[in-house]
Amino acid sequence: MKKVTVTLQVNGAPRTVTVDANARLLDTLREDLRLTGTKEGCGVGECGACSVLLNGELVNSCLVLTAQCDGARVETIEGLSPDGELHPLQAAFIDNNAVQCGFCSPGMLMAAKSVLDRHPEPSEEQIREGMSGVLCRCTGYKQIVDAVKDAARREGNK
Ligand code: FES
Ligand code: FES
């Protein structure tokens, strides 16, 4: 397999990797960069567990080739709390019981960050639309929507 060398800005730091030309961004993050917070569920773009921000856009990292990402900015769940302090979204997910098994949570949190980046005071419809690509088998979604509203309030009260 042909190899490609790609430099990415991952959570604000430049990272250079040499990977197979057909490597998925998901595998590069998890296996080459050891950022295992991003999860693989379906592997075919249907569950959203692998969601990350690529140049500020929410993407399924299982559907993106690393070779396409040279020079790109990637934000993963690890970037939400670089100093170990919980991001307001993470604190709100815990306080609103929006996490059960936790498998969807990294993708949910990145989708929620994408919503709040675009809509600092989101409507319920904007939250539900923005997070509709991430599936949760446990919570029933209400607590997740409540958590995003709560995080928006916390951010607004800073
Ligand atoms: S693992 Fe990427 S969408 Fe399911
Ligand atoms: S908390 Fe289990 S899948 Fe969402």
XYZ file of N, CA, C and O and ligand atoms in Angstrom:
640
model
N 0.845 -1.207 0.000
C 0.000 0.000 0.000
C 0.871 1.245 0.000
O 1.807 1.365 0.777
N 0.530 2.177 -0.857
C 1.254 3.450 -0.899
C 1.070 4.182 0.440
O 0.001 4.140 1.033
N 2.127 4.827 0.883
C 2.064 5.603 2.129
C 1.980 7.086 1.810
O 2.498 7.541 0.781
N 1.348 7.831 2.708
C 1.308 9.285 2.581
C 1.721 9.907 3.921
O 1.440 9.338 4.978
N 2.373 11.038 3.850
C 2.745 11.767 5.067
C 1.887 13.023 5.137
O 1.782 13.775 4.170
N 1.239 13.174 6.289
C 0.236 14.223 6.462
C 0.523 14.962 7.772
O 0.846 14.331 8.773
N 0.401 16.279 7.731
C 0.519 17.053 8.977
C -0.833 17.662 9.307
O -1.469 18.307 8.458
N -1.288 17.402 10.530
C -2.598 17.880 11.010
C -2.377 18.747 12.240
O -1.421 18.518 12.981
N -3.292 19.664 12.474
C -3.333 20.355 13.767
C -4.347 19.599 14.597
O -5.555 19.679 14.319
N -3.909 18.844 15.576
C -4.837 18.057 16.377
C -4.939 18.675 17.765
O -3.938 18.733 18.506
N -6.122 19.154 18.085
C -6.356 19.838 19.369
C -5.300 20.928 19.603
O -4.775 21.083 20.701
N -4.971 21.619 18.513
C -4.082 22.774 18.614
C -2.604 22.475 18.452
O -1.801 23.406 18.395
N -2.237 21.186 18.361
C -0.806 20.858 18.248
C -0.526 20.224 16.888
O -1.292 19.383 16.427
N 0.572 20.599 16.239
C 0.889 19.983 14.949
C 1.327 18.530 15.134
O 2.140 18.242 16.007
N 0.753 17.636 14.336
C 1.132 16.216 14.410
C 1.363 15.728 12.983
O 0.529 15.964 12.105
N 2.484 15.061 12.759
C 2.788 14.521 11.433
C 2.762 13.004 11.506
O 3.345 12.406 12.417
N 2.027 12.395 10.574
C 1.916 10.931 10.558
C 2.174 10.435 9.135
O 1.881 11.122 8.166
N 2.725 9.224 9.048
C 2.856 8.553 7.753
C 1.962 7.323 7.820
O 2.130 6.468 8.692
N 0.965 7.301 6.941
C -0.085 6.267 7.021
C -0.359 5.701 5.628
O 0.038 6.293 4.618
N -1.050 4.550 5.588
C -1.496 4.011 4.303
C -2.382 5.049 3.601
O -3.148 5.774 4.260
N -2.314 5.076 2.298
C -3.092 6.069 1.542
C -4.593 5.921 1.794
O -5.342 6.886 1.663
N -5.028 4.714 2.166
C -6.462 4.533 2.417
C -6.806 4.536 3.914
O -7.901 4.120 4.289
N -5.887 5.014 4.765
C -6.170 5.049 6.208
C -7.307 6.022 6.500
O -7.375 7.117 5.930
N -8.179 5.612 7.426
C -9.273 6.491 7.847
C -8.785 7.427 8.961
O -7.967 7.031 9.794
N -9.342 8.628 8.991
C -8.971 9.564 10.061
C -9.212 8.923 11.428
O -8.419 9.091 12.354
N -10.293 8.170 11.558
C -10.603 7.483 12.826
C -9.428 6.617 13.281
O -9.030 6.648 14.458
N -8.849 5.843 12.374
C -7.753 4.946 12.756
C -6.474 5.726 13.039
O -5.704 5.370 13.941
N -6.261 6.786 12.278
C -5.070 7.606 12.526
C -5.144 8.209 13.923
O -4.162 8.213 14.673
N -6.328 8.705 14.289
C -6.477 9.296 15.621
C -6.271 8.243 16.701
O -5.504 8.442 17.645
N -6.929 7.102 16.548
C -6.906 6.095 17.614
C -5.583 5.327 17.651
O -5.028 5.076 18.724
N -5.088 4.944 16.481
C -3.952 4.020 16.474
C -2.606 4.725 16.349
O -1.648 4.325 17.013
N -2.544 5.741 15.502
C -1.246 6.411 15.327
C -1.035 7.464 16.404
O 0.072 7.646 16.891
N -2.098 8.199 16.747
C -1.944 9.294 17.710
C -2.404 8.904 19.113
O -2.290 9.698 20.045
N -2.930 7.680 19.265
C -3.358 7.143 20.575
C -4.419 8.026 21.236
O -4.487 8.139 22.467
N -5.244 8.656 20.422
C -6.375 9.438 20.956
C -7.608 8.546 20.890
O -8.418 8.607 19.965
N -7.720 7.684 21.885
C -8.745 6.634 21.833
C -10.102 7.086 22.368
O -11.020 6.267 22.483
N -10.227 8.365 22.697
C -11.539 8.863 23.115
C -12.557 8.773 21.990
O -13.749 8.533 22.225
N -12.124 8.968 20.757
C -13.024 8.864 19.606
C -13.318 7.383 19.370
O -12.398 6.574 19.285
N -14.606 7.045 19.283
C -15.008 5.631 19.238
C -15.429 5.193 17.841
O -15.916 6.000 17.046
N -15.290 3.900 17.597
C -15.846 3.310 16.372
C -17.067 2.491 16.746
O -16.990 1.571 17.551
N -18.212 2.860 16.160
C -19.423 2.054 16.328
C -19.649 1.238 15.077
O -19.238 0.095 14.959
N -20.286 1.875 14.095
C -20.676 1.139 12.887
C -19.581 1.072 11.832
O -19.515 0.121 11.053
N -18.753 2.076 11.761
C -17.703 2.120 10.737
C -18.208 2.490 9.349
O -17.433 2.497 8.397
N -19.483 2.808 9.217
C -20.035 3.117 7.887
C -20.853 4.429 7.877
O -21.716 4.615 7.038
N -20.585 5.313 8.827
C -21.217 6.628 8.758
C -22.632 6.709 9.281
O -23.339 7.667 8.971
N -23.053 5.741 10.094
C -24.451 5.769 10.534
C -24.664 6.085 12.008
O -25.757 6.488 12.372
N -23.641 5.899 12.859
C -23.910 6.020 14.300
C -23.380 7.312 14.923
O -23.839 7.720 15.975
N -22.370 7.916 14.324
C -21.823 9.162 14.855
C -20.881 9.011 16.028
O -20.383 10.015 16.545
N -20.594 7.778 16.453
C -19.688 7.596 17.598
C -18.294 8.151 17.315
O -17.567 8.520 18.224
N -17.941 8.216 16.051
C -16.588 8.640 15.640
C -16.523 10.127 15.321
O -15.542 10.574 14.726
N -17.548 10.898 15.711
C -17.623 12.314 15.307
C -16.466 13.146 15.862
O -16.137 13.056 17.055
N -15.872 13.940 15.007
C -14.857 14.919 15.404
C -15.136 16.193 14.604
O -15.955 16.184 13.667
N -14.455 17.267 14.957
C -14.563 18.497 14.167
C -13.360 18.589 13.239
O -12.213 18.449 13.688
N -13.634 18.776 11.959
C -12.584 18.903 10.945
C -12.726 20.298 10.343
O -13.759 20.599 9.713
N -11.736 21.139 10.609
C -11.840 22.558 10.213
C -13.169 23.155 10.683
O -13.843 23.895 9.955
N -13.567 22.783 11.900
C -14.760 23.348 12.513
C -16.065 22.682 12.131
O -17.107 23.015 12.680
N -16.018 21.730 11.195
C -17.246 21.041 10.751
C -17.323 19.665 11.399
O -16.310 18.944 11.446
N -18.524 19.297 11.832
C -18.713 17.968 12.407
C -18.650 16.919 11.292
O -19.366 17.027 10.288
N -17.765 15.925 11.456
C -17.658 14.861 10.448
C -17.617 13.506 11.142
O -17.262 13.402 12.319
N -17.954 12.483 10.376
C -17.759 11.110 10.833
C -16.340 10.709 10.425
O -16.054 10.557 9.232
N -15.474 10.525 11.411
C -14.065 10.282 11.068
C -13.854 8.915 10.437
O -12.802 8.661 9.862
N -14.870 8.042 10.509
C -14.759 6.743 9.823
C -14.948 6.900 8.314
O -14.660 5.972 7.562
N -15.434 8.058 7.877
C -15.685 8.271 6.448
C -14.675 9.213 5.813
O -14.825 9.569 4.646
N -13.686 9.663 6.582
C -12.720 10.640 6.073
C -11.363 9.957 5.921
O -10.911 9.261 6.841
N -10.724 10.139 4.793
C -9.372 9.614 4.618
C -8.370 10.595 5.230
O -8.471 11.810 5.001
N -7.419 10.067 5.961
C -6.382 10.926 6.546
C -5.651 11.686 5.442
O -5.270 12.848 5.609
N -5.481 11.041 4.307
C -4.763 11.674 3.190
C -5.446 12.965 2.735
O -4.798 13.833 2.151
N -6.746 13.091 3.020
C -7.472 14.306 2.628
C -7.249 15.447 3.616
O -7.761 16.545 3.396
N -6.574 15.170 4.722
C -6.588 16.105 5.857
C -5.289 16.879 6.025
O -5.093 17.504 7.069
N -4.402 16.832 5.055
C -3.136 17.549 5.227
C -3.418 19.032 5.475
O -4.170 19.663 4.716
N -2.865 19.542 6.547
C -3.046 20.958 6.886
C -4.345 21.257 7.613
O -4.602 22.412 7.959
N -5.161 20.236 7.870
C -6.474 20.472 8.481
C -6.371 20.600 10.007
O -5.422 20.126 10.630
N -7.404 21.230 10.560
C -7.565 21.345 12.017
C -8.534 20.280 12.478
O -9.647 20.196 11.958
N -8.102 19.469 13.422
C -8.970 18.413 13.937
C -9.162 18.627 15.433
O -8.196 18.879 16.155
N -10.427 18.579 15.868
C -10.704 18.658 17.315
C -11.359 17.355 17.742
O -12.347 16.922 17.129
N -10.803 16.744 18.774
C -11.360 15.501 19.303
C -11.818 15.719 20.741
O -11.559 16.776 21.336
N -12.430 14.698 21.292
C -12.921 14.803 22.666
C -11.792 15.149 23.650
O -12.021 15.874 24.621
N -10.585 14.688 23.363
C -9.472 14.995 24.278
C -9.219 16.500 24.350
O -8.719 17.008 25.358
N -9.556 17.214 23.264
C -9.313 18.653 23.224
C -10.298 19.456 24.041
O -10.088 20.647 24.276
N -11.393 18.820 24.501
C -12.381 19.583 25.291
C -11.853 19.942 26.676
O -12.296 20.908 27.277
N -10.961 19.128 27.210
C -10.464 19.406 28.568
C -8.951 19.231 28.587
O -8.432 18.322 29.236
N -8.247 20.123 27.890
C -6.799 19.939 27.757
C -6.066 19.988 29.095
O -5.024 19.364 29.242
N -6.614 20.705 30.055
C -5.915 20.812 31.342
C -6.514 19.869 32.389
O -6.236 19.998 33.571
N -7.383 18.968 31.936
C -7.978 18.037 32.886
C -9.203 18.597 33.579
O -9.858 17.905 34.368
N -9.530 19.867 33.301
C -10.729 20.463 33.908
C -11.888 20.211 32.964
O -11.732 20.383 31.743
N -13.031 19.814 33.500
C -14.152 19.485 32.627
C -14.617 20.700 31.844
O -14.749 21.803 32.395
N -14.891 20.479 30.575
C -15.541 21.492 29.739
C -16.979 21.643 30.256
O -17.566 20.674 30.765
N -17.584 22.837 30.139
C -18.970 22.994 30.620
C -19.928 21.954 30.033
O -20.862 21.515 30.728
N -19.688 21.533 28.809
C -20.554 20.484 28.235
C -20.385 19.168 28.994
O -21.369 18.467 29.266
N -19.155 18.836 29.310
C -18.918 17.574 30.033
C -19.560 17.623 31.421
O -20.206 16.663 31.853
N -19.399 18.762 32.103
C -20.005 18.907 33.435
C -21.528 18.824 33.333
O -22.190 18.157 34.158
N -22.090 19.456 32.296
C -23.552 19.440 32.149
C -24.054 18.034 31.801
O -25.126 17.620 32.260
N -23.302 17.276 31.007
C -23.717 15.899 30.705
C -23.760 15.068 31.984
O -24.679 14.277 32.190
N -22.776 15.249 32.846
C -22.759 14.481 34.098
C -23.931 14.917 34.972
O -24.704 14.076 35.473
N -24.102 16.224 35.144
C -25.124 16.727 36.065
C -26.547 16.416 35.599
O -27.468 16.354 36.410
N -26.721 16.238 34.282
C -28.068 15.947 33.748
C -28.272 14.466 33.451
O -29.231 14.093 32.761
N -27.395 13.634 33.943
C -27.499 12.177 33.711
C -27.618 11.852 32.218
O -28.415 11.005 31.822
N -26.801 12.549 31.416
C -26.856 12.343 29.965
C -25.861 11.283 29.502
O -25.654 11.123 28.297
N -25.250 10.583 30.450
C -24.287 9.530 30.118
C -24.716 8.253 30.824
O -24.973 8.275 32.029
N -24.844 7.175 30.071
C -25.056 5.877 30.735
C -23.857 4.986 30.417
O -22.864 5.017 31.113
N -23.890 4.213 29.320
C -22.710 3.381 29.035
C -21.536 4.229 28.590
O -20.382 3.837 28.722
N -21.821 5.405 28.018
C -20.761 6.328 27.644
C -20.197 6.141 26.245
O -19.368 6.946 25.815
N -20.639 5.108 25.532
C -19.999 4.856 24.238
C -20.279 5.961 23.225
O -19.416 6.324 22.435
N -21.480 6.517 23.264
C -21.812 7.595 22.318
C -21.293 8.946 22.775
O -21.321 9.912 22.010
N -20.869 9.037 24.043
C -20.640 10.355 24.649
C -19.575 11.189 23.941
O -19.787 12.402 23.751
N -18.430 10.618 23.537
C -17.463 11.472 22.823
C -18.071 12.090 21.564
O -17.901 13.295 21.305
N -18.792 11.291 20.792
C -19.432 11.816 19.574
C -20.514 12.819 19.914
O -20.647 13.869 19.260
N -21.308 12.521 20.955
C -22.358 13.459 21.376
C -21.764 14.791 21.785
O -22.289 15.866 21.447
N -20.686 14.732 22.542
C -20.078 15.975 23.034
C -19.494 16.796 21.895
O -19.592 18.032 21.901
N -18.907 16.134 20.905
C -18.372 16.902 19.773
C -19.515 17.497 18.946
O -19.407 18.627 18.452
N -20.606 16.739 18.809
C -21.767 17.289 18.096
C -22.342 18.461 18.877
O -22.732 19.493 18.298
N -22.380 18.334 20.205
C -22.895 19.425 21.043
C -21.996 20.648 20.930
O -22.475 21.788 20.861
N -20.690 20.419 20.887
C -19.774 21.559 20.743
C -20.020 22.258 19.408
O -20.029 23.488 19.332
N -20.259 21.473 18.384
C -20.536 22.056 17.071
C -21.806 22.907 17.127
O -21.861 24.007 16.554
N -22.824 22.432 17.839
C -24.068 23.212 17.978
C -23.770 24.535 18.695
O -24.166 25.609 18.226
N -23.060 24.453 19.821
C -22.823 25.682 20.605
C -21.862 26.635 19.899
O -21.965 27.857 20.071
N -20.935 26.088 19.107
C -20.042 26.976 18.334
C -20.861 27.802 17.339
O -20.561 28.962 17.075
N -21.903 27.171 16.786
C -22.711 27.874 15.770
C -23.863 28.651 16.386
O -24.294 29.675 15.835
N -24.386 28.154 17.514
C -25.571 28.768 18.141
C -25.318 28.871 19.655
O -25.660 27.944 20.398
N -24.737 29.953 20.117
C -24.447 30.061 21.564
C -25.712 29.947 22.424
O -25.631 29.515 23.574
N -26.861 30.350 21.874
C -28.126 30.196 22.619
C -29.056 29.340 21.765
O -30.022 29.857 21.175
N -28.821 28.051 21.683
C -29.563 27.231 20.721
C -30.995 26.972 21.144
O -31.311 26.864 22.334
N -31.877 26.881 20.133
C -33.236 26.415 20.402
C -33.189 24.891 20.531
O -32.214 24.250 20.119
N -34.263 24.321 21.079
C -34.308 22.854 21.182
C -34.207 22.227 19.781
O -33.546 21.208 19.598
N -34.845 22.870 18.820
C -34.796 22.335 17.456
C -33.369 22.351 16.909
O -32.924 21.395 16.264
N -32.631 23.423 17.172
C -31.245 23.494 16.696
C -30.391 22.425 17.379
O -29.519 21.825 16.734
N -30.645 22.180 18.656
C -29.897 21.129 19.355
C -30.224 19.775 18.733
O -29.320 19.001 18.368
N -31.509 19.475 18.592
C -31.893 18.151 18.081
C -31.408 17.956 16.648
O -30.933 16.876 16.285
N -31.493 19.017 15.837
C -31.040 18.895 14.451
C -29.521 18.693 14.414
O -29.008 17.823 13.706
N -28.810 19.487 15.217
C -27.346 19.437 15.193
C -26.782 18.143 15.722
O -25.654 17.782 15.413
N -27.558 17.446 16.543
C -27.053 16.219 17.152
C -27.706 14.972 16.575
O -27.481 13.869 17.068
N -28.482 15.156 15.522
C -29.265 14.037 15.000
C -28.408 12.947 14.359
O -28.870 11.829 14.175
N -27.156 13.257 14.065
C -26.294 12.242 13.442
C -25.611 11.325 14.435
O -24.867 10.423 14.023
N -25.835 11.544 15.720
C -25.192 10.686 16.725
C -26.278 9.890 17.448
O -27.226 10.468 17.989
N -26.130 8.587 17.442
C -27.146 7.721 18.036
C -26.754 7.298 19.451
O -25.583 7.059 19.732
N -27.759 7.221 20.322
C -27.553 6.742 21.697
C -28.527 5.615 21.950
O -29.733 5.775 21.728
N -28.023 4.500 22.446
C -28.902 3.360 22.717
C -29.412 3.359 24.151
O -30.213 2.505 24.519
N -28.909 4.301 24.975
C -29.206 4.194 26.404
C -30.144 5.276 26.937
O -31.051 4.974 27.701
N -29.868 6.536 26.604
C -30.458 7.609 27.417
C -31.840 8.070 26.979
O -32.516 8.750 27.738
N -32.223 7.804 25.739
C -33.500 8.315 25.259
C -33.444 9.755 24.822
O -34.481 10.343 24.522
N -32.273 10.360 24.817
C -31.990 11.689 24.249
C -32.458 12.869 25.084
O -31.875 13.941 24.983
N -33.513 12.733 25.885
C -34.015 13.920 26.591
C -32.934 14.529 27.490
O -32.722 15.741 27.483
N -32.245 13.657 28.250
C -31.211 14.179 29.147
C -30.081 14.835 28.372
O -29.460 15.794 28.841
N -29.809 14.305 27.182
C -28.731 14.875 26.366
C -29.121 16.277 25.903
O -28.326 17.222 26.001
N -30.348 16.423 25.428
C -30.818 17.746 24.987
C -30.808 18.705 26.173
O -30.349 19.861 26.065
N -31.284 18.230 27.334
C -31.275 19.079 28.546
C -29.851 19.506 28.891
O -29.612 20.649 29.310
N -28.897 18.587 28.739
C -27.506 18.894 29.087
C -26.947 19.980 28.175
O -26.218 20.868 28.636
N -27.283 19.932 26.905
C -26.762 20.956 25.982
C -27.372 22.319 26.322
O -26.676 23.338 26.344
N -28.678 22.326 26.647
C -29.306 23.597 27.065
C -28.615 24.128 28.323
O -28.335 25.326 28.433
N -28.349 23.237 29.271
C -27.714 23.617 30.526
C -26.321 24.178 30.269
O -25.922 25.206 30.821
N -25.556 23.508 29.372
C -24.204 23.979 29.062
C -24.264 25.364 28.417
O -23.424 26.227 28.711
N -25.248 25.594 27.563
C -25.380 26.906 26.918
C -25.633 27.969 27.986
O -25.071 29.067 27.937
N -26.486 27.627 28.985
C -26.749 28.579 30.076
C -25.470 28.859 30.853
O -25.138 29.991 31.170
N -24.714 27.768 31.171
C -23.474 27.949 31.946
C -22.486 28.830 31.185
O -21.841 29.701 31.766
N -22.348 28.599 29.891
C -21.428 29.392 29.083
C -21.876 30.850 29.051
O -21.060 31.766 29.104
N -23.198 31.052 28.969
C -23.734 32.407 28.911
C -23.546 33.163 30.205
O -23.487 34.399 30.219
N -23.418 32.428 31.329
C -23.290 33.069 32.642
C -21.854 33.298 33.074
O -21.602 33.688 34.201
N -20.909 32.993 32.199
C -19.502 33.126 32.586
C -19.147 34.543 32.964
O -19.631 35.481 32.354
S -18.278 4.686 13.464
Fe -18.378 6.410 12.179
S -20.500 6.813 11.959
Fe -20.417 4.974 13.113
S -24.946 6.423 26.772
Fe -24.873 4.393 25.943
S -25.059 4.692 23.813
Fe -25.368 6.653 24.643
